[in-house]
Every structure is written in C-alpha cells, then in structure tokens.
Amino acid sequence: TLELQLTPSLVLLRSTLERLQEKDSDCIFISPVNLSEVPDYLEFVSEPMDFSTMREKLEAHKYCSVADLEADFNLMVSNCLRYNSSDTVFHKAAMQLKEVGGAILRHAQSQALSAG
Ligand SMILES: CC(=O)c1c[nH]c2ccccc12
C-alpha cells in the first residue's frame, strides 16, 4: 500500500546509525579521511562520507527516512572500495561492513514501517 511513510523517529535513525558504527570495529569510518594526509583522495572520491558526518546530518534532521541514511552509508562504503585497492585491509573491511550493514538497514526499514 502507498502507506504514508512518516519520517522515522530520530530514535530509530540514531539506534540504526549506532548499530552500523558498532560494526566498524577498526574505526576506519569514524571520521572523514584526512585530506592533508591523503592528498590524492579527491581525485577518486567526489563526495567524502563518514560516520561522524552522518551523525551531524542526523541531528540536523537531514535524514527523512531510513533510505536517506542508507544512501550515505552506501556512499561511504563505495568511496572506500573505490579509493582502496582490493588487497587492502580497508577494502576488505568495507566489503564486510557493506554486507553486515545491509542486514541492519533492512531490519531498520521494517521497524520504520511497523512504527509508521
Ligand atoms: C575509509 C578510508 O578510505 C580511509 C580511512 N582512513 C584512511 C587513510 C588513508 C586512506 C584511506 C583511508
């Protein structure tokens, strides 16, 4: 049904972001890639994203749905897969986070619908 998708509560978005961040055990995604330490980063990545930026956007009410949060999560993961070659720890961590994060986001989507 074309159910009016109410903006999921900040509580649901916050708890989803926290669950995603728990899976970043090496804290690779915790803050923006340091552009002075990685001067060629923007040659590969047009829109950097990280968990601290997602948190700021969440608290500024910039996410109207779980899908909005998911879009930034997918951006963050794809940036990492693009910049880091497949034989690196960072690339492997991104692949793992993509898989585990997808399950967390699917569950959050069903929570949003049932709460809606
Ligand atoms: C998430 C990511 O790509 C990175 C996180 N920390 C980094 C340090 C150097 C280059 C890339 C990164």
mmCIF file of N, CA and C and ligand atoms in Angstrom:
data_model
loop_
_atom_site.group_PDB
_atom_site.id
_atom_site.type_symbol
_atom_site.label_atom_id
_atom_site.label_comp_id
_atom_site.label_asym_id
_atom_site.label_seq_id
_atom_site.Cartn_x
_atom_site.Cartn_y
_atom_site.Cartn_z
ATOM 1 N N THR A 1 0.876 -1.201 0.000
ATOM 2 C CA THR A 1 0.000 0.000 0.000
ATOM 3 C C THR A 1 0.901 1.236 0.000
ATOM 4 N N LEU A 2 0.332 2.308 -0.531
ATOM 5 C CA LEU A 2 1.133 3.545 -0.568
ATOM 6 C C LEU A 2 1.022 4.199 0.811
ATOM 7 N N GLU A 3 1.576 3.468 1.776
ATOM 8 C CA GLU A 3 1.425 3.936 3.157
ATOM 9 C C GLU A 3 2.216 5.242 3.342
ATOM 10 N N LEU A 4 1.592 6.227 3.896
ATOM 11 C CA LEU A 4 2.328 7.481 4.143
ATOM 12 C C LEU A 4 3.505 7.147 5.052
ATOM 13 N N GLN A 5 4.711 7.235 4.495
ATOM 14 C CA GLN A 5 5.906 6.873 5.284
ATOM 15 C C GLN A 5 6.272 8.070 6.157
ATOM 16 N N LEU A 6 5.837 8.017 7.395
ATOM 17 C CA LEU A 6 6.197 9.121 8.307
ATOM 18 C C LEU A 6 7.702 9.121 8.499
ATOM 19 N N THR A 7 8.234 10.289 8.712
ATOM 20 C CA THR A 7 9.681 10.332 8.985
ATOM 21 C C THR A 7 9.961 9.480 10.215
ATOM 22 N N PRO A 8 10.813 8.468 10.039
ATOM 23 C CA PRO A 8 11.060 7.602 11.200
ATOM 24 C C PRO A 8 11.652 8.412 12.346
ATOM 25 N N SER A 9 11.323 7.993 13.521
ATOM 26 C CA SER A 9 11.760 8.789 14.682
ATOM 27 C C SER A 9 13.281 8.917 14.685
ATOM 28 N N LEU A 10 13.740 10.020 15.232
ATOM 29 C CA LEU A 10 15.184 10.218 15.425
ATOM 30 C C LEU A 10 15.762 9.055 16.212
ATOM 31 N N VAL A 11 14.954 8.516 17.132
ATOM 32 C CA VAL A 11 15.426 7.406 17.973
ATOM 33 C C VAL A 11 15.767 6.203 17.108
ATOM 34 N N LEU A 12 14.902 5.896 16.135
ATOM 35 C CA LEU A 12 15.167 4.751 15.252
ATOM 36 C C LEU A 12 16.390 5.031 14.382
ATOM 37 N N LEU A 13 16.479 6.235 13.828
ATOM 38 C CA LEU A 13 17.635 6.563 12.973
ATOM 39 C C LEU A 13 18.928 6.528 13.785
ATOM 40 N N ARG A 14 18.860 7.083 15.015
ATOM 41 C CA ARG A 14 20.056 7.098 15.884
ATOM 42 C C ARG A 14 20.497 5.676 16.215
ATOM 43 N N SER A 15 19.543 4.833 16.595
ATOM 44 C CA SER A 15 19.917 3.470 17.010
ATOM 45 C C SER A 15 20.454 2.698 15.811
ATOM 46 N N THR A 16 19.911 2.960 14.613
ATOM 47 C CA THR A 16 20.403 2.295 13.405
ATOM 48 C C THR A 16 21.842 2.724 13.116
ATOM 49 N N LEU A 17 22.109 4.032 13.222
ATOM 50 C CA LEU A 17 23.464 4.528 12.973
ATOM 51 C C LEU A 17 24.454 3.948 13.980
ATOM 52 N N GLU A 18 24.019 3.863 15.241
ATOM 53 C CA GLU A 18 24.895 3.289 16.278
ATOM 54 C C GLU A 18 25.186 1.825 15.988
ATOM 55 N N ARG A 19 24.165 1.083 15.541
ATOM 56 C CA ARG A 19 24.371 -0.347 15.233
ATOM 57 C C ARG A 19 25.322 -0.512 14.052
ATOM 58 N N LEU A 20 25.191 0.406 13.062
ATOM 59 C CA LEU A 20 26.109 0.334 11.922
ATOM 60 C C LEU A 20 27.539 0.625 12.376
ATOM 61 N N GLN A 21 27.673 1.630 13.235
ATOM 62 C CA GLN A 21 29.015 2.047 13.646
ATOM 63 C C GLN A 21 29.689 0.993 14.515
ATOM 64 N N GLU A 22 28.900 0.227 15.255
ATOM 65 C CA GLU A 22 29.464 -0.861 16.072
ATOM 66 C C GLU A 22 30.212 -1.884 15.206
ATOM 67 N N LYS A 23 29.792 -2.001 13.936
ATOM 68 C CA LYS A 23 30.409 -3.000 13.053
ATOM 69 C C LYS A 23 31.734 -2.506 12.474
ATOM 70 N N ASP A 24 32.023 -1.208 12.681
ATOM 71 C CA ASP A 24 33.311 -0.645 12.226
ATOM 72 C C ASP A 24 34.323 -0.798 13.356
ATOM 73 N N SER A 25 34.675 -2.044 13.647
ATOM 74 C CA SER A 25 35.464 -2.321 14.869
ATOM 75 C C SER A 25 36.871 -1.702 14.794
ATOM 76 N N ASP A 26 37.388 -1.544 13.567
ATOM 77 C CA ASP A 26 38.713 -0.908 13.448
ATOM 78 C C ASP A 26 38.629 0.615 13.356
ATOM 79 N N CYS A 27 37.423 1.147 13.508
ATOM 80 C CA CYS A 27 37.219 2.621 13.477
ATOM 81 C C CYS A 27 37.797 3.249 12.212
ATOM 82 N N ILE A 28 37.633 2.553 11.085
ATOM 83 C CA ILE A 28 38.134 3.069 9.800
ATOM 84 C C ILE A 28 37.269 4.219 9.297
ATOM 85 N N PHE A 29 35.966 4.152 9.648
ATOM 86 C CA PHE A 29 34.982 5.076 9.090
ATOM 87 C C PHE A 29 34.508 6.130 10.089
ATOM 88 N N ILE A 30 35.206 6.224 11.216
ATOM 89 C CA ILE A 30 34.705 7.035 12.323
ATOM 90 C C ILE A 30 34.757 8.539 12.038
ATOM 91 N N SER A 31 35.737 8.964 11.208
ATOM 92 C CA SER A 31 35.853 10.403 10.897
ATOM 93 C C SER A 31 36.285 10.565 9.446
ATOM 94 N N PRO A 32 36.165 11.779 8.895
ATOM 95 C CA PRO A 32 36.494 11.975 7.481
ATOM 96 C C PRO A 32 37.941 11.579 7.167
ATOM 97 N N VAL A 33 38.156 11.043 5.967
ATOM 98 C CA VAL A 33 39.531 10.773 5.514
ATOM 99 C C VAL A 33 40.291 12.100 5.553
ATOM 100 N N ASN A 34 41.462 12.103 6.163
ATOM 101 C CA ASN A 34 42.233 13.336 6.332
ATOM 102 C C ASN A 34 42.874 13.744 5.008
ATOM 103 N N LEU A 35 42.370 14.806 4.403
ATOM 104 C CA LEU A 35 42.796 15.172 3.041
ATOM 105 C C LEU A 35 44.227 15.717 3.001
ATOM 106 N N SER A 36 44.752 16.165 4.139
ATOM 107 C CA SER A 36 46.164 16.594 4.111
ATOM 108 C C SER A 36 47.079 15.371 4.199
ATOM 109 N N GLU A 37 46.592 14.320 4.855
ATOM 110 C CA GLU A 37 47.377 13.069 4.905
ATOM 111 C C GLU A 37 47.209 12.266 3.616
ATOM 112 N N VAL A 38 46.061 12.447 2.942
ATOM 113 C CA VAL A 38 45.759 11.667 1.725
ATOM 114 C C VAL A 38 45.465 12.648 0.590
ATOM 115 N N PRO A 39 46.489 13.315 0.054
ATOM 116 C CA PRO A 39 46.272 14.427 -0.872
ATOM 117 C C PRO A 39 45.611 14.050 -2.198
ATOM 118 N N ASP A 40 45.667 12.781 -2.583
ATOM 119 C CA ASP A 40 45.037 12.400 -3.867
ATOM 120 C C ASP A 40 43.609 11.869 -3.690
ATOM 121 N N TYR A 41 43.094 11.940 -2.449
ATOM 122 C CA TYR A 41 41.807 11.279 -2.172
ATOM 123 C C TYR A 41 40.694 11.810 -3.079
ATOM 124 N N LEU A 42 40.649 13.142 -3.273
ATOM 125 C CA LEU A 42 39.548 13.735 -4.038
ATOM 126 C C LEU A 42 39.704 13.514 -5.549
ATOM 127 N N GLU A 43 40.813 12.919 -5.968
ATOM 128 C CA GLU A 43 40.933 12.516 -7.376
ATOM 129 C C GLU A 43 40.088 11.275 -7.635
ATOM 130 N N PHE A 44 39.756 10.547 -6.565
ATOM 131 C CA PHE A 44 38.993 9.301 -6.706
ATOM 132 C C PHE A 44 37.583 9.433 -6.151
ATOM 133 N N VAL A 45 37.411 10.315 -5.165
ATOM 134 C CA VAL A 45 36.153 10.406 -4.419
ATOM 135 C C VAL A 45 35.602 11.833 -4.525
ATOM 136 N N SER A 46 34.392 11.954 -5.094
ATOM 137 C CA SER A 46 33.835 13.310 -5.271
ATOM 138 C C SER A 46 33.083 13.778 -4.020
ATOM 139 N N GLU A 47 32.497 12.830 -3.276
ATOM 140 C CA GLU A 47 31.725 13.219 -2.087
ATOM 141 C C GLU A 47 32.129 12.349 -0.903
ATOM 142 N N PRO A 48 33.109 12.798 -0.107
ATOM 143 C CA PRO A 48 33.513 12.014 1.066
ATOM 144 C C PRO A 48 32.351 11.825 2.050
ATOM 145 N N MET A 49 32.347 10.730 2.761
ATOM 146 C CA MET A 49 31.339 10.491 3.793
ATOM 147 C C MET A 49 31.945 9.608 4.876
ATOM 148 N N ASP A 50 31.477 9.829 6.123
ATOM 149 C CA ASP A 50 31.960 9.053 7.268
ATOM 150 C C ASP A 50 30.890 9.080 8.356
ATOM 151 N N PHE A 51 31.065 8.275 9.393
ATOM 152 C CA PHE A 51 30.033 8.156 10.419
ATOM 153 C C PHE A 51 29.835 9.449 11.215
ATOM 154 N N SER A 52 30.902 10.216 11.444
ATOM 155 C CA SER A 52 30.708 11.458 12.218
ATOM 156 C C SER A 52 29.879 12.462 11.420
ATOM 157 N N THR A 53 30.096 12.518 10.130
ATOM 158 C CA THR A 53 29.303 13.400 9.257
ATOM 159 C C THR A 53 27.855 12.931 9.215
ATOM 160 N N MET A 54 27.662 11.612 9.178
ATOM 161 C CA MET A 54 26.280 11.080 9.179
ATOM 162 C C MET A 54 25.576 11.445 10.476
ATOM 163 N N ARG A 55 26.302 11.416 11.567
ATOM 164 C CA ARG A 55 25.717 11.758 12.869
ATOM 165 C C ARG A 55 25.290 13.218 12.884
ATOM 166 N N GLU A 56 26.150 14.088 12.350
ATOM 167 C CA GLU A 56 25.820 15.526 12.307
ATOM 168 C C GLU A 56 24.579 15.746 11.447
ATOM 169 N N LYS A 57 24.505 15.070 10.308
ATOM 170 C CA LYS A 57 23.339 15.229 9.427
ATOM 171 C C LYS A 57 22.080 14.716 10.103
ATOM 172 N N LEU A 58 22.206 13.611 10.816
ATOM 173 C CA LEU A 58 21.047 13.042 11.524
ATOM 174 C C LEU A 58 20.518 14.042 12.548
ATOM 175 N N GLU A 59 21.409 14.596 13.347
ATOM 176 C CA GLU A 59 20.981 15.528 14.410
ATOM 177 C C GLU A 59 20.476 16.850 13.834
ATOM 178 N N ALA A 60 20.865 17.131 12.579
ATOM 179 C CA ALA A 60 20.360 18.336 11.906
ATOM 180 C C ALA A 60 19.100 18.034 11.102
ATOM 181 N N HIS A 61 18.515 16.857 11.344
ATOM 182 C CA HIS A 61 17.254 16.449 10.699
ATOM 183 C C HIS A 61 17.390 16.405 9.176
ATOM 184 N N LYS A 62 18.554 16.006 8.687
ATOM 185 C CA LYS A 62 18.739 15.931 7.227
ATOM 186 C C LYS A 62 18.339 14.569 6.657
ATOM 187 N N TYR A 63 18.029 13.612 7.542
ATOM 188 C CA TYR A 63 17.568 12.308 7.074
ATOM 189 C C TYR A 63 16.065 12.199 7.328
ATOM 190 N N CYS A 64 15.287 12.066 6.217
ATOM 191 C CA CYS A 64 13.822 11.968 6.371
ATOM 192 C C CYS A 64 13.360 10.514 6.350
ATOM 193 N N SER A 65 14.264 9.594 6.086
ATOM 194 C CA SER A 65 13.870 8.179 6.005
ATOM 195 C C SER A 65 15.091 7.312 6.261
ATOM 196 N N VAL A 66 14.840 6.019 6.492
ATOM 197 C CA VAL A 66 15.948 5.079 6.612
ATOM 198 C C VAL A 66 16.723 5.044 5.294
ATOM 199 N N ALA A 67 16.005 5.208 4.190
ATOM 200 C CA ALA A 67 16.653 5.202 2.870
ATOM 201 C C ALA A 67 17.677 6.329 2.739
ATOM 202 N N ASP A 68 17.388 7.489 3.328
ATOM 203 C CA ASP A 68 18.347 8.602 3.288
ATOM 204 C C ASP A 68 19.626 8.236 4.030
ATOM 205 N N LEU A 69 19.461 7.615 5.179
ATOM 206 C CA LEU A 69 20.613 7.172 5.971
ATOM 207 C C LEU A 69 21.396 6.111 5.183
ATOM 208 N N GLU A 70 20.643 5.203 4.563
ATOM 209 C CA GLU A 70 21.246 4.114 3.784
ATOM 210 C C GLU A 70 22.057 4.665 2.612
ATOM 211 N N ALA A 71 21.567 5.732 2.000
ATOM 212 C CA ALA A 71 22.268 6.322 0.847
ATOM 213 C C ALA A 71 23.650 6.830 1.259
ATOM 214 N N ASP A 72 23.741 7.490 2.417
ATOM 215 C CA ASP A 72 25.045 7.973 2.881
ATOM 216 C C ASP A 72 25.935 6.818 3.325
ATOM 217 N N PHE A 73 25.334 5.786 3.907
ATOM 218 C CA PHE A 73 26.119 4.603 4.280
ATOM 219 C C PHE A 73 26.726 3.963 3.029
ATOM 220 N N ASN A 74 25.897 3.795 2.001
ATOM 221 C CA ASN A 74 26.383 3.195 0.746
ATOM 222 C C ASN A 74 27.441 4.066 0.084
ATOM 223 N N LEU A 75 27.282 5.397 0.171
ATOM 224 C CA LEU A 75 28.285 6.323 -0.365
ATOM 225 C C LEU A 75 29.617 6.122 0.347
ATOM 226 N N MET A 76 29.571 6.065 1.668
ATOM 227 C CA MET A 76 30.773 5.887 2.487
ATOM 228 C C MET A 76 31.492 4.591 2.115
ATOM 229 N N VAL A 77 30.738 3.503 1.991
ATOM 230 C CA VAL A 77 31.327 2.206 1.650
ATOM 231 C C VAL A 77 31.888 2.224 0.229
ATOM 232 N N SER A 78 31.146 2.772 -0.731
ATOM 233 C CA SER A 78 31.621 2.739 -2.128
ATOM 234 C C SER A 78 32.851 3.643 -2.306
ATOM 235 N N ASN A 79 32.906 4.761 -1.575
ATOM 236 C CA ASN A 79 34.120 5.590 -1.616
ATOM 237 C C ASN A 79 35.349 4.775 -1.212
ATOM 238 N N CYS A 80 35.172 3.987 -0.153
ATOM 239 C CA CYS A 80 36.296 3.197 0.373
ATOM 240 C C CYS A 80 36.701 2.105 -0.611
ATOM 241 N N LEU A 81 35.713 1.468 -1.227
ATOM 242 C CA LEU A 81 36.004 0.414 -2.214
ATOM 243 C C LEU A 81 36.700 0.990 -3.436
ATOM 244 N N ARG A 82 36.379 2.253 -3.772
ATOM 245 C CA ARG A 82 36.984 2.865 -4.954
ATOM 246 C C ARG A 82 38.430 3.299 -4.684
ATOM 247 N N TYR A 83 38.637 3.945 -3.509
ATOM 248 C CA TYR A 83 39.971 4.501 -3.256
ATOM 249 C C TYR A 83 40.997 3.415 -2.915
ATOM 250 N N ASN A 84 40.574 2.420 -2.154
ATOM 251 C CA ASN A 84 41.498 1.397 -1.661
ATOM 252 C C ASN A 84 41.447 0.137 -2.537
ATOM 253 N N SER A 85 42.587 -0.318 -3.003
ATOM 254 C CA SER A 85 42.591 -1.494 -3.884
ATOM 255 C C SER A 85 42.160 -2.742 -3.112
ATOM 256 N N SER A 86 41.751 -3.747 -3.852
ATOM 257 C CA SER A 86 41.060 -4.888 -3.247
ATOM 258 C C SER A 86 41.937 -5.705 -2.299
ATOM 259 N N ASP A 87 43.258 -5.537 -2.378
ATOM 260 C CA ASP A 87 44.126 -6.350 -1.499
ATOM 261 C C ASP A 87 44.455 -5.627 -0.187
ATOM 262 N N THR A 88 43.695 -4.538 0.117
ATOM 263 C CA THR A 88 43.989 -3.799 1.344
ATOM 264 C C THR A 88 43.002 -4.141 2.460
ATOM 265 N N VAL A 89 43.454 -3.894 3.684
ATOM 266 C CA VAL A 89 42.603 -4.099 4.863
ATOM 267 C C VAL A 89 41.351 -3.232 4.766
ATOM 268 N N PHE A 90 41.539 -1.983 4.276
ATOM 269 C CA PHE A 90 40.399 -1.043 4.196
ATOM 270 C C PHE A 90 39.341 -1.560 3.224
ATOM 271 N N HIS A 91 39.771 -2.064 2.074
ATOM 272 C CA HIS A 91 38.828 -2.581 1.073
ATOM 273 C C HIS A 91 38.058 -3.786 1.646
ATOM 274 N N LYS A 92 38.798 -4.673 2.294
ATOM 275 C CA LYS A 92 38.152 -5.869 2.873
ATOM 276 C C LYS A 92 37.183 -5.477 3.985
ATOM 277 N N ALA A 93 37.547 -4.474 4.768
ATOM 278 C CA ALA A 93 36.662 -4.008 5.849
ATOM 279 C C ALA A 93 35.384 -3.414 5.265
ATOM 280 N N ALA A 94 35.506 -2.700 4.155
ATOM 281 C CA ALA A 94 34.334 -2.096 3.510
ATOM 282 C C ALA A 94 33.391 -3.163 2.959
ATOM 283 N N MET A 95 33.971 -4.219 2.390
ATOM 284 C CA MET A 95 33.135 -5.315 1.867
ATOM 285 C C MET A 95 32.344 -5.959 2.995
ATOM 286 N N GLN A 96 33.023 -6.170 4.112
ATOM 287 C CA GLN A 96 32.377 -6.794 5.267
ATOM 288 C C GLN A 96 31.290 -5.890 5.838
ATOM 289 N N LEU A 97 31.604 -4.598 5.939
ATOM 290 C CA LEU A 97 30.640 -3.648 6.503
ATOM 291 C C LEU A 97 29.417 -3.523 5.596
ATOM 292 N N LYS A 98 29.652 -3.579 4.283
ATOM 293 C CA LYS A 98 28.534 -3.485 3.333
ATOM 294 C C LYS A 98 27.532 -4.616 3.564
ATOM 295 N N GLU A 99 28.075 -5.809 3.792
ATOM 296 C CA GLU A 99 27.206 -6.981 3.964
ATOM 297 C C GLU A 99 26.432 -6.897 5.281
ATOM 298 N N VAL A 100 27.151 -6.668 6.353
ATOM 299 C CA VAL A 100 26.540 -6.630 7.685
ATOM 300 C C VAL A 100 25.605 -5.419 7.816
ATOM 301 N N GLY A 101 26.048 -4.284 7.248
ATOM 302 C CA GLY A 101 25.235 -3.069 7.306
ATOM 303 C C GLY A 101 23.933 -3.200 6.540
ATOM 304 N N GLY A 102 23.977 -3.934 5.441
ATOM 305 C CA GLY A 102 22.758 -4.141 4.650
ATOM 306 C C GLY A 102 21.670 -4.829 5.465
ATOM 307 N N ALA A 103 22.080 -5.796 6.268
ATOM 308 C CA ALA A 103 21.102 -6.519 7.099
ATOM 309 C C ALA A 103 20.528 -5.596 8.173
ATOM 310 N N ILE A 104 21.393 -4.783 8.774
ATOM 311 C CA ILE A 104 20.946 -3.833 9.808
ATOM 312 C C ILE A 104 19.955 -2.836 9.217
ATOM 313 N N LEU A 105 20.222 -2.376 7.997
ATOM 314 C CA LEU A 105 19.346 -1.377 7.372
ATOM 315 C C LEU A 105 18.010 -1.995 6.939
ATOM 316 N N ARG A 106 18.041 -3.238 6.487
ATOM 317 C CA ARG A 106 16.778 -3.909 6.133
ATOM 318 C C ARG A 106 15.895 -4.045 7.369
ATOM 319 N N HIS A 107 16.506 -4.388 8.487
ATOM 320 C CA HIS A 107 15.736 -4.518 9.722
ATOM 321 C C HIS A 107 15.182 -3.165 10.167
ATOM 322 N N ALA A 108 15.989 -2.123 10.033
ATOM 323 C CA ALA A 108 15.533 -0.774 10.411
ATOM 324 C C ALA A 108 14.369 -0.335 9.532
ATOM 325 N N GLN A 109 14.407 -0.704 8.264
ATOM 326 C CA GLN A 109 13.317 -0.343 7.338
ATOM 327 C C GLN A 109 12.014 -0.992 7.810
ATOM 328 N N SER A 110 12.080 -2.233 8.223
ATOM 329 C CA SER A 110 10.844 -2.912 8.680
ATOM 330 C C SER A 110 10.379 -2.311 10.000
ATOM 331 N N GLN A 111 11.325 -1.918 10.843
ATOM 332 C CA GLN A 111 10.948 -1.239 12.101
ATOM 333 C C GLN A 111 10.227 0.074 11.779
ATOM 334 N N ALA A 112 10.747 0.832 10.793
ATOM 335 C CA ALA A 112 10.136 2.117 10.447
ATOM 336 C C ALA A 112 8.706 1.906 9.945
ATOM 337 N N LEU A 113 8.508 0.865 9.117
ATOM 338 C CA LEU A 113 7.163 0.608 8.574
ATOM 339 C C LEU A 113 6.204 0.197 9.678
ATOM 340 N N SER A 114 6.657 -0.668 10.574
ATOM 341 C CA SER A 114 5.728 -1.140 11.620
ATOM 342 C C SER A 114 5.406 0.010 12.590
ATOM 343 N N ALA A 115 6.397 0.899 12.800
ATOM 344 C CA ALA A 115 6.148 2.037 13.702
ATOM 345 C C ALA A 115 5.285 3.085 13.011
ATOM 346 N N GLY A 116 5.414 3.176 11.654
ATOM 347 C CA GLY A 116 4.708 4.209 10.897
ATOM 348 C C GLY A 116 3.206 4.120 11.122
HETATM 349 C C1 LIG B 1 37.803 4.946 4.755
HETATM 350 C C2 LIG B 1 39.089 5.148 4.075
HETATM 351 O O1 LIG B 1 39.232 5.009 2.841
HETATM 352 C C3 LIG B 1 40.217 5.533 4.869
HETATM 353 C C4 LIG B 1 40.214 5.632 6.240
HETATM 354 N N1 LIG B 1 41.434 6.031 6.640
HETATM 355 C C5 LIG B 1 42.238 6.190 5.569
HETATM 356 C C6 LIG B 1 43.576 6.568 5.493
HETATM 357 C C7 LIG B 1 44.159 6.640 4.243
HETATM 358 C C8 LIG B 1 43.428 6.339 3.085
HETATM 359 C C9 LIG B 1 42.099 5.955 3.162
HETATM 360 C C10 LIG B 1 41.505 5.882 4.425
#
